[in-house]
Amino acid sequence: MSPTGPVPLSPDEEAVMRALGRFLLVMPRALDADLMREQRMSASEYAVLRHLSETPGQLMRMSELATACDMSLSGMTRLAAKLESLGHLRRIRCQEDARGANAVLTEKGLARLREAWPTHLASVRRHIFDHLGDLDLKALAAAFEAMARPED
């Protein structure tokens, strides 16, 4: 803040702020709708399977998986129960801490992720990357990462 008070946003800054706010509301819904329509899978289900597929042993502690998917532990527990009932993951007791549980991706879950991946990829390209033209993607990713870091 300057000695005379906050500096107002420029018209371009205001336009970016408003567009970003709309993007943050609309984009998750659009990606979810495409997966639901074409794959009968929510974006949250896809995210769980993707995160598990990317970890060593295709295993994650439930609390870490919840954090990675930006969900509460209770929400993750409900979603994991659904995915377990579909045969896409198994929940097992954590070896290091008997109170904790791990989620493990099954072969069926990996196959389901591979089946849904083309739909998700096409959706991401259509809704996001087709609109970015020749923007510097490395700089854009770095800016988003910097914005997402917690302030000290």
XYZ file of C-alpha atoms in Angstrom:
152
model
C 0.000 0.000 0.000
C 1.327 3.430 -0.865
C 1.351 6.296 1.694
C -1.704 7.762 -0.064
C -3.683 4.486 -0.006
C -4.194 1.529 -2.287
C -3.384 1.918 -5.961
C -6.470 1.264 -8.091
C -6.307 -1.398 -10.757
C -5.715 -0.245 -14.298
C -8.444 -1.082 -16.818
C -6.300 -3.971 -18.141
C -5.652 -5.280 -14.606
C -9.357 -5.056 -13.814
C -10.187 -6.962 -17.012
C -7.701 -9.706 -16.079
C -9.080 -9.948 -12.540
C -12.671 -10.249 -13.742
C -11.809 -12.756 -16.483
C -9.753 -14.835 -14.048
C -12.597 -14.874 -11.532
C -15.028 -16.073 -14.202
C -12.519 -18.643 -15.465
C -12.084 -20.083 -11.961
C -15.850 -20.563 -11.679
C -16.633 -21.774 -15.190
C -13.684 -24.001 -16.092
C -14.055 -26.719 -13.439
C -17.742 -27.011 -14.350
C -16.975 -27.250 -18.086
C -14.308 -29.945 -17.632
C -16.577 -31.876 -15.261
C -19.541 -31.630 -17.659
C -17.505 -33.050 -20.553
C -16.323 -36.013 -18.473
C -19.819 -36.647 -17.120
C -21.441 -36.437 -20.554
C -18.927 -38.587 -22.424
C -17.555 -40.886 -19.704
C -20.119 -40.842 -16.866
C -17.210 -39.899 -14.610
C -16.802 -36.764 -12.502
C -13.698 -34.622 -12.660
C -13.099 -35.525 -8.991
C -13.136 -39.242 -9.798
C -10.758 -38.615 -12.699
C -8.430 -36.601 -10.441
C -8.264 -39.406 -7.855
C -7.387 -42.010 -10.470
C -4.852 -39.676 -12.135
C -3.081 -38.847 -8.865
C -2.878 -42.508 -7.908
C -1.547 -43.427 -11.358
C 1.284 -40.911 -10.988
C 2.617 -42.109 -7.620
C 5.155 -44.863 -6.939
C 3.282 -48.101 -6.384
C 0.101 -46.292 -7.455
C -0.593 -45.827 -3.747
C -1.284 -42.728 -1.636
C -2.278 -42.120 1.936
C -5.931 -41.051 1.976
C -5.139 -37.716 3.652
C -2.474 -36.924 1.023
C -4.840 -37.905 -1.771
C -7.503 -35.599 -0.321
C -5.005 -32.725 -0.245
C -3.809 -33.448 -3.799
C -7.427 -33.400 -5.023
C -8.311 -30.327 -2.929
C -10.983 -32.228 -1.007
C -11.818 -32.715 2.638
C -10.853 -36.067 4.150
C -14.522 -36.942 4.641
C -15.278 -36.058 1.015
C -12.348 -38.178 -0.127
C -13.539 -41.058 2.048
C -16.961 -40.968 0.368
C -15.451 -40.727 -3.115
C -12.968 -43.536 -2.383
C -15.839 -45.736 -1.201
C -17.600 -45.153 -4.524
C -14.453 -45.842 -6.546
C -13.785 -48.937 -4.432
C -17.321 -50.224 -5.111
C -16.589 -49.825 -8.841
C -13.333 -51.763 -8.452
C -11.157 -48.757 -9.368
C -9.207 -48.631 -6.120
C -8.698 -50.540 -2.895
C -8.275 -49.088 0.561
C -5.714 -50.789 2.744
C -4.368 -50.143 6.226
C -1.284 -47.945 6.303
C 1.835 -49.939 7.278
C 3.465 -46.967 9.056
C 0.392 -45.922 11.026
C -2.333 -48.485 11.662
C -4.889 -45.692 12.136
C -4.362 -44.415 8.586
C -5.471 -45.825 5.282
C -3.947 -45.882 1.823
C -5.720 -45.892 -1.509
C -4.277 -48.191 -4.162
C -5.162 -47.962 -7.845
C -6.368 -51.251 -9.317
C -5.816 -52.510 -12.859
C -9.496 -51.807 -13.509
C -9.030 -48.247 -12.229
C -5.999 -47.708 -14.448
C -7.940 -49.049 -17.433
C -10.820 -46.685 -16.596
C -8.417 -43.738 -16.379
C -6.928 -44.638 -19.773
C -10.447 -44.875 -21.212
C -11.393 -41.413 -19.900
C -8.087 -39.707 -20.708
C -8.852 -38.849 -24.375
C -12.107 -37.141 -23.333
C -10.329 -35.136 -20.643
C -7.470 -34.224 -22.978
C -9.849 -33.030 -25.700
C -11.811 -31.018 -23.130
C -8.687 -29.335 -21.738
C -7.458 -28.505 -25.238
C -10.846 -27.138 -26.356
C -11.605 -25.109 -23.220
C -8.092 -23.892 -22.371
C -5.216 -24.341 -24.789
C -7.122 -23.522 -27.972
C -7.612 -20.030 -26.508
C -4.029 -19.314 -25.475
C -2.511 -18.882 -28.914
C 1.195 -18.268 -28.692
C 1.316 -17.101 -25.078
C 4.470 -18.119 -23.220
C 3.133 -21.222 -21.439
C 6.186 -21.559 -19.171
C 5.741 -17.993 -17.945
C 1.995 -18.511 -17.515
C 2.544 -21.706 -15.504
C 5.167 -19.956 -13.353
C 2.786 -17.055 -12.688
C -0.023 -19.442 -11.662
C 2.377 -21.342 -9.387
C 3.517 -18.102 -7.756
C -0.108 -17.027 -7.203
C -0.963 -20.392 -5.646
C 1.887 -20.320 -3.111
C 0.806 -19.384 0.369
C 2.031 -16.022 1.587
C 4.432 -16.011 4.524
